[in-house]
Coordinates of C-alpha atoms and ligand atoms in Angstrom, one line a residue:
M1 CA 137.4 27.4 82.2
A2 CA 139.6 24.5 83.0
G3 CA 141.3 22.9 80.1
S4 CA 139.7 25.1 77.5
V5 CA 142.4 25.1 75.1
R6 CA 140.8 27.0 72.2
R7 CA 141.6 26.3 68.5
Q8 CA 141.9 29.9 67.8
S9 CA 145.4 29.9 69.2
V10 CA 147.7 29.3 66.1
T11 CA 150.2 27.5 68.3
T12 CA 147.8 24.8 69.2
S13 CA 147.3 23.5 65.6
A14 CA 149.6 20.6 66.3
Q15 CA 148.0 19.8 69.7
A16 CA 145.3 17.4 70.2
P17 CA 142.2 19.3 71.4
V18 CA 141.4 18.4 75.0
A19 CA 138.1 17.7 76.4
A20 CA 136.1 20.8 77.2
P21 CA 133.9 20.2 80.2
D22 CA 131.0 21.8 78.5
S23 CA 131.4 19.9 75.1
P24 CA 128.9 17.4 74.5
G25 CA 131.2 14.5 75.1
A26 CA 129.4 11.3 74.1
P27 CA 129.4 7.9 76.1
R28 CA 132.0 5.7 74.7
G29 CA 129.7 2.8 74.1
L30 CA 127.4 4.8 72.0
R31 CA 130.3 6.0 69.9
N32 CA 131.6 2.6 69.4
A33 CA 128.2 1.2 68.5
L34 CA 127.7 3.9 65.9
A35 CA 131.3 3.4 64.6
A36 CA 130.4 -0.4 64.2
L37 CA 127.3 0.6 62.4
A38 CA 129.4 3.0 60.1
G39 CA 131.5 0.1 59.2
L40 CA 128.3 -2.0 58.2
L41 CA 126.8 0.9 56.3
S42 CA 130.1 1.3 54.4
A43 CA 130.1 -2.3 53.5
A44 CA 126.7 -2.0 52.2
V45 CA 127.6 1.0 50.0
A46 CA 130.7 -1.0 48.8
L47 CA 128.6 -4.0 47.9
G48 CA 126.0 -1.8 46.3
F49 CA 128.4 -0.1 43.9
A50 CA 130.2 -3.5 43.3
E51 CA 126.8 -4.8 42.2
L52 CA 126.2 -1.9 40.0
T53 CA 129.6 -2.1 38.3
A54 CA 129.1 -6.0 37.9
A55 CA 126.0 -5.1 35.9
L56 CA 128.4 -3.5 33.3
V57 CA 131.1 -6.1 33.5
G58 CA 129.1 -9.3 34.1
P59 CA 127.5 -11.1 37.0
A60 CA 130.4 -13.4 37.8
S61 CA 132.6 -10.4 38.6
S62 CA 130.4 -9.4 41.6
P63 CA 132.7 -9.8 44.6
V64 CA 130.1 -11.8 46.6
I65 CA 129.7 -14.3 43.8
A66 CA 133.4 -14.3 43.0
V67 CA 134.4 -15.0 46.6
G68 CA 131.6 -17.5 47.0
D69 CA 133.0 -19.3 43.9
A70 CA 136.5 -19.1 45.3
V71 CA 135.3 -20.5 48.6
I72 CA 133.8 -23.5 46.7
T73 CA 137.0 -24.0 44.8
L74 CA 139.1 -23.9 47.9
T75 CA 136.8 -25.8 50.3
P76 CA 138.2 -29.3 51.1
E77 CA 136.1 -32.2 49.7
P78 CA 134.8 -33.5 53.1
V79 CA 133.2 -30.0 53.9
K80 CA 131.9 -29.7 50.4
E81 CA 130.3 -33.2 50.8
F82 CA 128.9 -32.0 54.2
A83 CA 127.4 -29.1 52.6
I84 CA 125.8 -31.0 49.7
R85 CA 124.5 -33.6 52.3
N86 CA 123.0 -31.2 54.6
F87 CA 122.0 -28.2 52.5
G88 CA 121.4 -30.1 49.2
E89 CA 120.1 -27.8 46.5
N90 CA 120.4 -24.9 49.0
D91 CA 124.0 -25.3 49.5
K92 CA 124.7 -22.2 47.4
I93 CA 122.1 -20.0 49.3
V94 CA 123.8 -21.0 52.5
L95 CA 127.1 -20.2 51.0
V96 CA 126.2 -16.7 49.9
A97 CA 124.3 -16.0 53.1
G98 CA 127.5 -17.2 55.0
T99 CA 129.7 -15.0 52.9
L100 CA 127.4 -12.0 53.7
V101 CA 127.5 -12.8 57.4
V102 CA 131.5 -13.0 57.4
I103 CA 131.4 -9.6 55.5
A104 CA 129.0 -8.0 58.1
V105 CA 131.2 -9.2 61.1
Y106 CA 134.3 -8.0 59.3
A107 CA 132.7 -4.5 58.6
L108 CA 131.5 -4.2 62.1
L109 CA 135.0 -4.6 63.5
L110 CA 136.3 -2.3 60.8
G111 CA 134.0 0.5 61.9
L112 CA 135.5 0.1 65.4
V113 CA 139.1 0.1 64.0
A114 CA 138.4 3.0 61.8
L115 CA 137.1 5.0 64.7
R116 CA 140.6 4.6 66.3
S117 CA 142.5 4.9 63.1
R118 CA 141.3 6.0 59.8
P119 CA 144.2 4.9 57.8
L120 CA 143.7 1.3 59.3
G121 CA 140.0 1.6 58.5
I122 CA 140.8 2.5 54.8
L123 CA 143.4 -0.2 54.6
G124 CA 140.7 -2.7 55.9
I125 CA 138.3 -1.7 53.0
A126 CA 141.0 -1.8 50.6
L127 CA 141.9 -5.4 51.6
F128 CA 138.2 -6.4 51.3
G129 CA 138.3 -4.9 47.8
F130 CA 141.5 -6.7 47.1
V131 CA 140.1 -10.1 48.1
G132 CA 137.0 -9.5 45.9
A133 CA 139.3 -8.5 43.0
L134 CA 141.7 -11.5 43.4
A135 CA 138.7 -14.0 43.6
A136 CA 137.1 -12.5 40.4
F137 CA 140.3 -12.3 38.5
T138 CA 141.5 -15.8 39.3
R139 CA 138.3 -17.5 38.2
P140 CA 139.2 -19.9 35.4
A141 CA 137.3 -17.5 32.9
G142 CA 138.3 -14.3 34.8
S143 CA 139.7 -11.3 33.2
L144 CA 141.3 -8.1 34.2
L145 CA 138.1 -6.2 33.8
D146 CA 136.6 -8.5 36.5
V147 CA 138.5 -6.7 39.1
L148 CA 136.5 -3.3 38.5
P149 CA 133.4 -4.1 40.6
S150 CA 135.7 -4.7 43.6
I151 CA 137.7 -1.6 43.0
V152 CA 134.8 0.6 42.7
G153 CA 133.0 -0.9 45.5
A154 CA 136.0 -0.5 47.8
G155 CA 136.5 3.2 46.6
A156 CA 132.8 3.9 47.4
G157 CA 133.0 2.1 50.7
I158 CA 136.0 4.1 51.7
L159 CA 134.2 7.3 51.0
A160 CA 131.2 6.3 52.9
L161 CA 133.2 5.3 55.9
L162 CA 135.0 8.6 56.0
A163 CA 131.8 10.6 55.6
L164 CA 130.2 8.5 58.4
L165 CA 133.1 8.9 60.8
V166 CA 133.1 12.8 60.6
P167 CA 130.0 13.2 62.9
L168 CA 131.2 10.7 65.3
T169 CA 134.6 12.7 65.7
A170 CA 133.8 16.2 65.2
P171 CA 136.2 18.3 67.2
S172 CA 134.7 19.3 70.4
G173 CA 135.4 23.0 69.9
A174 CA 133.3 23.1 66.7
A175 CA 130.3 21.6 68.5
A176 CA 130.8 23.9 71.4
A177 CA 131.6 27.0 69.5
P178 CA 128.1 28.3 68.8
A179 CA 127.4 28.3 72.5
R180 CA 130.6 30.0 73.4
H181 CA 130.3 32.7 70.8
G182 CA 126.6 33.0 71.5
R183 CA 125.9 33.2 67.7
E184 CA 124.8 31.1 64.8
A185 CA 128.0 30.4 63.2
P186 CA 129.2 27.0 62.2
A187 CA 131.3 29.0 59.7
A188 CA 132.8 31.4 62.2
G189 CA 136.3 30.9 61.1
S190 CA 136.0 30.1 57.4
A191 CA 135.0 33.6 56.6
D192 CA 138.3 34.7 57.9
P193 CA 140.9 34.1 55.3
A194 CA 143.6 34.2 58.1
H195 CA 142.2 31.0 59.4
A196 CA 142.0 29.2 55.9
D197 CA 145.1 27.2 56.5
E198 CA 144.2 26.2 59.9
R199 CA 140.8 25.0 58.8
M200 CA 142.6 23.0 55.9
V201 CA 144.8 21.2 58.5
E202 CA 141.8 20.8 60.7
R203 CA 139.8 19.3 57.9
L204 CA 142.5 17.0 57.0
R205 CA 143.0 16.0 60.6
E206 CA 139.2 15.4 60.8
I207 CA 139.3 13.3 57.8
L208 CA 142.4 11.2 58.3
G209 CA 143.5 11.7 62.0
S210 CA 142.9 9.5 65.0
G211 CA 139.2 10.1 65.4
D212 CA 138.9 8.6 69.0
R213 CA 140.2 11.8 70.6
K214 CA 138.9 12.6 74.0
G215 CA 136.0 14.7 74.1
A216 CA 135.4 14.7 70.4
A217 CA 131.8 15.6 69.9
L218 CA 129.2 13.3 68.5
D219 CA 126.8 14.8 66.2
R220 CA 124.1 12.2 66.2
R221 CA 121.8 14.0 64.0
R222 CA 124.4 14.4 61.3
F223 CA 125.5 10.6 61.7
F224 CA 121.9 9.4 61.1
L225 CA 121.5 11.9 58.2
T226 CA 124.7 10.5 56.5
G227 CA 123.7 7.0 57.6
G228 CA 120.5 7.4 56.0
V229 CA 121.9 8.7 52.8
A230 CA 124.5 6.0 52.7
L231 CA 121.8 3.2 53.1
G232 CA 119.6 4.8 50.4
V233 CA 122.6 5.0 48.0
A234 CA 123.5 1.4 48.9
A235 CA 120.0 0.1 48.4
V236 CA 119.6 2.0 45.0
A237 CA 123.1 1.0 43.8
G238 CA 122.7 -2.6 44.9
G239 CA 119.1 -3.0 43.8
G240 CA 119.6 -1.2 40.5
G241 CA 122.8 -3.3 39.8
R242 CA 120.9 -6.5 40.5
L243 CA 118.2 -5.5 38.3
L244 CA 120.5 -4.3 35.6
Q245 CA 122.3 -7.7 35.8
R246 CA 119.1 -9.3 34.5
R247 CA 120.0 -8.1 31.1
F248 CA 122.4 -11.1 31.1
D249 CA 119.5 -13.4 31.7
V250 CA 118.8 -15.8 28.8
A251 CA 115.2 -16.8 30.0
E252 CA 113.7 -15.0 27.2
A253 CA 116.1 -16.1 24.5
R254 CA 115.6 -19.7 25.8
A255 CA 111.7 -19.4 25.7
D256 CA 111.9 -18.3 22.0
L257 CA 114.1 -21.2 21.0
S258 CA 112.3 -24.1 19.3
L259 CA 113.9 -27.7 19.5
P260 CA 114.3 -29.6 16.4
K261 CA 112.3 -32.6 15.7
P262 CA 114.2 -35.7 16.5
A263 CA 115.0 -38.0 13.6
S264 CA 115.0 -41.0 16.1
A265 CA 112.3 -40.5 18.5
A266 CA 112.3 -42.1 22.0
A267 CA 110.7 -45.7 22.1
A268 CA 107.0 -45.7 23.0
L269 CA 106.5 -46.4 26.7
P270 CA 105.3 -49.8 27.7
R271 CA 102.0 -49.9 29.2
G272 CA 101.8 -49.2 32.8
A273 CA 105.4 -48.0 32.6
D274 CA 104.8 -45.5 35.7
L275 CA 103.5 -47.0 38.8
S276 CA 103.6 -43.8 40.7
G277 CA 99.9 -42.9 39.9
E278 CA 98.9 -45.9 42.1
I279 CA 101.4 -45.7 45.0
D280 CA 101.5 -42.7 47.2
G281 CA 105.0 -41.6 47.7
L282 CA 106.7 -43.5 44.8
T283 CA 109.1 -41.6 42.7
P284 CA 107.4 -40.8 39.3
L285 CA 109.2 -42.4 36.2
F286 CA 110.2 -39.0 34.7
T287 CA 111.4 -36.3 37.1
D288 CA 109.9 -32.6 36.4
N289 CA 112.6 -30.3 35.2
R290 CA 111.6 -28.2 38.4
E291 CA 112.3 -31.0 40.6
F292 CA 115.3 -32.4 39.0
Y293 CA 118.2 -32.5 41.4
R294 CA 121.0 -30.0 40.7
V295 CA 124.7 -30.3 41.5
D296 CA 127.4 -27.9 40.3
T297 CA 129.9 -25.4 41.4
A298 CA 128.2 -22.3 39.9
I299 CA 126.9 -19.8 42.3
S300 CA 125.5 -17.5 39.6
V301 CA 124.1 -19.9 36.9
P302 CA 126.0 -19.4 33.6
Q303 CA 123.9 -17.3 31.1
I304 CA 124.8 -18.2 27.5
R305 CA 122.8 -16.5 24.7
P306 CA 121.9 -19.0 22.1
S307 CA 123.3 -16.5 19.5
D308 CA 126.6 -16.4 21.2
Y309 CA 126.9 -20.1 21.7
K310 CA 130.0 -21.9 20.3
L311 CA 131.2 -25.5 20.9
S312 CA 134.9 -25.6 20.2
L313 CA 136.7 -28.9 19.6
T314 CA 140.4 -28.9 20.3
G315 CA 143.3 -31.2 20.9
M316 CA 143.5 -34.8 19.5
F317 CA 141.1 -34.3 16.5
D318 CA 142.0 -34.9 12.9
S319 CA 139.7 -32.1 11.9
P320 CA 138.7 -30.0 14.8
R321 CA 136.3 -27.2 14.3
S322 CA 133.6 -25.4 16.2
Y323 CA 129.8 -25.4 16.0
T324 CA 127.1 -22.8 16.6
L325 CA 123.8 -23.9 18.1
P326 CA 121.9 -23.8 14.7
E327 CA 124.6 -26.2 13.3
L328 CA 123.8 -28.7 16.2
F329 CA 120.1 -28.2 15.9
E330 CA 120.0 -28.7 12.1
R331 CA 121.9 -32.0 12.0
D332 CA 119.9 -34.7 10.5
D333 CA 120.8 -37.3 13.3
V334 CA 119.0 -35.7 16.2
I335 CA 118.0 -38.3 18.8
E336 CA 115.5 -38.5 21.7
R337 CA 116.1 -40.7 24.6
D338 CA 115.1 -41.5 28.2
I339 CA 117.9 -41.6 30.6
T340 CA 118.5 -41.6 34.3
I341 CA 121.4 -39.5 35.5
T342 CA 122.9 -39.7 38.9
C343 CA 125.5 -38.0 41.1
V344 CA 128.5 -39.6 42.6
S345 CA 127.6 -37.6 45.8
N346 CA 124.6 -39.4 46.2
E347 CA 124.2 -41.1 49.7
V348 CA 122.7 -44.5 50.2
G349 CA 118.9 -43.8 49.9
G350 CA 119.7 -40.2 48.5
Q351 CA 117.7 -38.1 46.1
L352 CA 120.6 -37.0 43.6
A353 CA 119.1 -38.9 40.7
G354 CA 116.5 -38.1 38.2
T355 CA 115.1 -39.2 34.8
A356 CA 114.3 -37.1 31.8
R357 CA 113.5 -37.4 28.1
W358 CA 116.6 -35.8 26.5
I359 CA 117.0 -34.5 22.8
G360 CA 120.5 -34.1 21.3
I361 CA 122.9 -35.5 19.0
P362 CA 124.7 -38.9 19.3
L363 CA 128.1 -38.2 20.8
G364 CA 130.1 -41.0 19.2
A365 CA 129.1 -40.1 15.7
F366 CA 129.9 -36.5 16.4
L367 CA 133.4 -37.4 17.8
R368 CA 134.2 -39.6 14.8
E369 CA 133.1 -37.3 12.3
N370 CA 135.7 -34.9 13.7
G371 CA 138.4 -37.5 13.7
V372 CA 139.0 -38.0 17.4
Q373 CA 142.3 -39.8 17.6
S374 CA 142.8 -43.2 19.1
G375 CA 145.5 -41.9 21.3
S376 CA 143.0 -39.9 23.3
D377 CA 141.6 -41.5 26.3
Q378 CA 140.0 -38.4 28.0
L379 CA 137.7 -35.8 26.8
A380 CA 138.4 -32.6 28.9
C381 CA 135.0 -30.9 28.8
R382 CA 134.9 -27.1 29.6
D383 CA 132.0 -25.1 30.6
V384 CA 131.5 -21.5 29.8
N385 CA 133.2 -20.5 33.1
G386 CA 136.2 -22.8 32.6
M387 CA 135.1 -25.5 35.0
T388 CA 136.3 -29.0 33.7
I389 CA 134.9 -32.3 33.6
G390 CA 136.9 -35.3 32.2
A391 CA 135.0 -38.0 30.4
P392 CA 136.5 -41.2 29.2
T393 CA 136.9 -40.9 25.3
R394 CA 136.0 -44.8 25.1
S395 CA 132.6 -44.3 26.9
A396 CA 131.8 -41.3 24.9
L397 CA 132.3 -43.2 21.7
D398 CA 130.9 -46.5 22.6
V399 CA 128.2 -46.1 25.1
E400 CA 124.8 -46.2 23.3
D401 CA 122.9 -42.9 23.7
A402 CA 125.8 -40.8 24.9
M403 CA 124.8 -37.4 23.6
L404 CA 125.2 -33.8 23.5
A405 CA 121.8 -32.7 24.8
F406 CA 120.0 -29.5 24.3
G407 CA 116.4 -30.6 25.2
M408 CA 115.1 -31.9 28.5
N409 CA 111.5 -33.1 28.9
G410 CA 110.2 -31.3 25.8
E411 CA 112.0 -27.9 26.6
P412 CA 115.4 -26.5 25.8
L413 CA 117.6 -27.4 28.7
P414 CA 116.7 -25.4 31.8
V415 CA 119.4 -22.8 32.5
E416 CA 120.3 -24.6 35.7
H417 CA 120.7 -27.8 33.9
G418 CA 123.2 -26.6 31.2
F419 CA 121.5 -24.4 28.8
P420 CA 122.1 -24.6 25.9
V421 CA 124.1 -27.7 25.6
R422 CA 125.4 -30.3 27.9
M423 CA 126.9 -33.8 27.7
L424 CA 125.3 -37.0 28.9
I425 CA 126.8 -40.4 29.0
P426 CA 124.6 -43.1 30.4
G427 CA 126.2 -45.3 33.1
L428 CA 128.7 -42.7 34.4
Y429 CA 128.3 -40.3 37.3
G430 CA 127.6 -36.9 36.3
Y431 CA 131.0 -35.5 37.6
V432 CA 132.8 -37.5 34.8
S433 CA 130.2 -37.2 32.1
A434 CA 127.6 -34.6 32.2
C435 CA 129.3 -31.3 31.7
K436 CA 126.7 -28.5 31.6
W437 CA 127.0 -25.1 29.9
L438 CA 129.5 -27.1 27.6
T439 CA 131.6 -24.8 25.3
G440 CA 134.6 -26.8 24.6
I441 CA 135.8 -30.5 24.1
E442 CA 139.5 -31.1 24.3
A443 CA 140.5 -34.6 23.2
T444 CA 143.4 -35.3 25.6
T445 CA 144.6 -38.2 27.9
F446 CA 144.1 -38.8 31.6
D447 CA 148.0 -38.6 31.9
A448 CA 148.1 -35.1 30.5
F449 CA 145.2 -33.7 32.4
D450 CA 143.3 -33.7 35.7
A451 CA 139.8 -32.3 35.6
Y452 CA 138.3 -30.2 38.4
W453 CA 137.0 -33.2 40.6
V454 CA 140.0 -35.4 40.0
E455 CA 142.3 -32.7 41.1
R456 CA 140.2 -32.8 44.3
D457 CA 141.0 -36.6 44.5
W458 CA 137.7 -38.0 43.3
A459 CA 138.2 -41.3 41.0
A460 CA 139.2 -40.3 37.4
E461 CA 136.7 -42.8 36.2
G462 CA 133.1 -43.0 37.6
P463 CA 131.1 -45.8 36.6
I464 CA 127.8 -45.7 38.4
K465 CA 127.1 -48.5 41.0
V466 CA 123.9 -50.6 41.3
A467 CA 121.6 -48.7 43.6
S468 CA 118.2 -49.1 45.0
R469 CA 116.2 -46.8 47.3
I470 CA 113.1 -47.1 49.4
D471 CA 110.7 -44.3 48.7
T472 CA 107.7 -45.3 51.0
P473 CA 107.0 -45.8 53.8
A474 CA 109.0 -42.8 54.7
P475 CA 111.8 -43.6 57.3
L476 CA 110.7 -43.3 61.0
R477 CA 107.0 -43.0 60.0
E478 CA 104.4 -44.5 62.0
F479 CA 101.2 -46.0 60.2
P480 CA 98.3 -48.3 60.9
A481 CA 99.2 -52.1 61.1
G482 CA 98.1 -54.0 58.0
R483 CA 98.7 -54.3 54.5
R484 CA 100.5 -51.4 52.6
A485 CA 103.0 -51.1 49.7
I486 CA 106.8 -50.8 50.2
A487 CA 108.1 -49.2 46.9
G488 CA 111.0 -47.3 45.6
V489 CA 113.5 -47.1 42.6
A490 CA 116.5 -48.9 41.5
W491 CA 119.0 -48.1 38.8
A492 CA 122.0 -49.6 36.9
Q493 CA 122.3 -47.5 33.8
T494 CA 123.4 -49.2 30.6
R495 CA 122.9 -52.6 32.0
G496 CA 119.4 -52.3 33.5
I497 CA 117.8 -53.7 36.7
A498 CA 116.9 -57.5 36.7
K499 CA 115.8 -58.0 40.3
V500 CA 114.9 -56.0 43.5
E501 CA 114.6 -57.8 46.8
V502 CA 113.2 -56.6 50.1
R503 CA 113.8 -57.9 53.5
V504 CA 111.5 -56.8 56.5
D505 CA 113.1 -57.5 59.9
E506 CA 115.0 -60.8 59.9
E507 CA 112.7 -62.5 57.5
D508 CA 113.8 -64.0 54.0
W509 CA 114.4 -61.7 51.1
A510 CA 111.2 -61.2 49.1
E511 CA 111.3 -60.3 45.3
A512 CA 109.6 -57.1 44.5
E513 CA 107.4 -56.5 41.4
L514 CA 109.3 -54.2 39.0
S515 CA 107.8 -51.6 36.6
P516 CA 108.1 -52.5 32.8
E517 CA 111.6 -51.8 31.7
V518 CA 111.6 -48.6 29.6
D519 CA 115.2 -48.7 28.7
A520 CA 118.5 -50.1 30.3
D521 CA 119.5 -46.4 31.0
V522 CA 116.3 -45.7 32.9
W523 CA 115.7 -46.5 36.6
R524 CA 112.9 -49.0 37.5
Q525 CA 110.2 -48.7 40.0
W526 CA 109.7 -51.6 42.4
V527 CA 106.7 -52.5 44.7
L528 CA 106.1 -55.0 47.4
P529 CA 102.8 -55.1 49.2
Y530 CA 103.4 -56.2 52.8
D531 CA 101.3 -57.1 55.8
F532 CA 102.7 -55.2 58.7
P533 CA 102.1 -56.6 62.2
A534 CA 102.0 -53.9 64.9
G535 CA 105.4 -52.9 66.1
R536 CA 108.7 -51.6 65.0
H537 CA 110.2 -52.9 61.7
S538 CA 113.2 -52.4 59.8
I539 CA 113.0 -52.6 55.9
T540 CA 116.0 -53.2 53.7
V541 CA 116.3 -53.2 49.9
R542 CA 119.0 -54.5 47.3
A543 CA 118.9 -54.7 43.5
T544 CA 120.6 -56.9 41.0
S545 CA 121.6 -55.5 37.5
A546 CA 120.7 -57.3 34.4
D547 CA 124.2 -58.5 34.0
G548 CA 124.0 -60.1 37.3
E549 CA 125.8 -57.7 39.6
E550 CA 124.2 -57.5 43.1
Q551 CA 124.2 -54.2 44.9
V552 CA 127.2 -54.1 47.2
E553 CA 126.2 -54.5 50.9
A554 CA 129.3 -52.9 52.4
R555 CA 128.9 -49.2 53.3
A556 CA 131.1 -46.8 51.5
T557 CA 130.9 -43.0 51.6
P558 CA 130.3 -41.2 48.4
F559 CA 133.9 -40.1 48.2
P560 CA 135.9 -41.0 46.1
S561 CA 133.9 -43.1 43.7
G562 CA 130.4 -43.2 44.8
S563 CA 128.5 -44.6 47.9
T564 CA 127.7 -48.4 48.4
G565 CA 125.4 -50.1 50.9
W566 CA 121.9 -51.4 51.1
H567 CA 119.2 -48.8 52.0
S568 CA 117.6 -49.7 55.2
I569 CA 114.8 -47.8 57.1
Q570 CA 112.9 -48.1 60.4
V571 CA 109.2 -47.8 60.6
V572 CA 106.5 -48.3 63.3
A573 CA 103.2 -50.0 62.5
A574 CA 100.5 -49.2 65.3
Ligands
MTE601 N1 129.6 -27.1 34.1 C1 129.3 -28.0 35.0 N2 128.7 -29.2 34.8 C2 128.4 -30.2 35.6 C3 128.7 -29.9 37.1 C4 129.4 -28.6 37.3 O1 129.7 -28.5 38.4 N3 129.6 -27.7 36.4 N4 128.4 -30.9 37.9 C5 128.4 -32.2 37.4 C6 127.7 -33.1 38.5 S1 128.6 -33.4 39.7 C7 126.5 -33.7 38.2 S2 126.0 -34.9 39.1 C8 125.5 -33.4 37.1 C9 124.3 -32.9 37.6 O2 123.5 -32.4 36.6 P1 122.2 -31.7 37.0 O3 122.5 -30.5 37.8 O4 121.4 -31.3 35.7 O5 121.3 -32.6 37.7 O6 126.2 -32.3 36.4 C10 127.5 -32.4 36.2 N5 127.9 -31.2 35.2
MO602 MO1 127.7 -35.3 40.8

């Protein structure tokens, strides 16, 4: 038999086995495909064990979440804005999906590399674990323990990879042996103590050596068996891990909480305060909690147990202290207020604004009580993950109805909206006033400290701009010619809206009817019935605040201090 260098020969232990013509040599394409699949399965096992470990350490230590968080932190502002603009509330789902796709591609390549060099394959998974560990550890609230899921995951991934490569690179002799010896004996050599060393070396080479040797046999059956086991283990570990992570969920604790009765209730709504019942497509006066826009940097929503909650005051206070949730709930100055909040990232005509009835305690009184010092011009607000939002101390003290809120539309704050406590300062964009999951307020100065968004070049102070938006008709809609309502909302928190004007095509501006004012901090709906002749029309809206500021016509992007421009849409009457 040509080229049949048998392994029995002691002298060949250092030689690479050479293809035996009768060995079941596998097509190269198939071996590569299976190696790539081995990479993918190993990644699944790694992620599965990481999730399982994260169930012990905490959800934020999961490498996918931690890497996603790191990506958010490191992403340049224009890209982030693009994501908020195009994916809106789904930006985090897109990010996690994107992270998983990158991991999958990496894993496929890693499988191919590992087929050629196992050490390189192992290194590849170790690197993958290192990135996860680094991301988890360097989170603002990260600890050394947070590296554990990545390390355990990488270890499990390496074992899975090695196990999956064995059937792809079984030495040809082994596979061919039974045929040659004509007996059922995969263990032919192992019973013989004389060959024990040789077997060891062989095993070692099998596990660590270059797998892509010519003629290595491919044991498909064993590969799919091992692969099936790997997939099952990954699913059980990952699924179980996710399930166990639910023990961190605070949904139940939130449901068990009852809000204090406010000492000062919201003012009664004026008659006909909400016009949305009469006009299809008009934004309701109050936004349902479930419909409320959400903007934050948290991939996994922070879960704070009410019993663990502590709000710490630090920095330039005369008598700083910390507060538990009952200490806040039991105060006798609890207020209930209707307030519209808006995001600096809102585009002209955008949806990043909402109105709720909030319950909380007055921020100004709270700060004074703790002796906030006159030298402080910034409050560095920290959430439970260490995210920072810098609010001007002046506004926190002086803006009427600025509050530490714990109730939203009759319920404890929804977890996504900052449970159990967030800050609200009417008239400022959320990124400088509305810190959710608030656990720390440090009285400091703008000179001494740049908060998260300011570090990313957003304006340090963020007063909201006068804005108005057309809700109906919807842009680019075709509707029957004739009379129909043009309607929408307008806001200028703390000042109030005095006037909304609408222009159709090149006609004069016409003043819209406004819904009764609920509060200067609440948006106003506006309506203008209009007779549309058949044809194409453009509709433009602009608002004026009660202190006489007209909405700015010039277009500006949200970055760095909020968009400006009149909202204008095209419609067709047929
Ligand atoms: N902890 C924390 N609070 C945060 C943010 C955040 O990323 N983290 N985003 C802010 C921004 S930019 C806005 S516009 C508001 C949005 O509040 P909402 O999600 O309840 O609508 O929350 C603010 N509070
Ligand atoms: Mo925002």
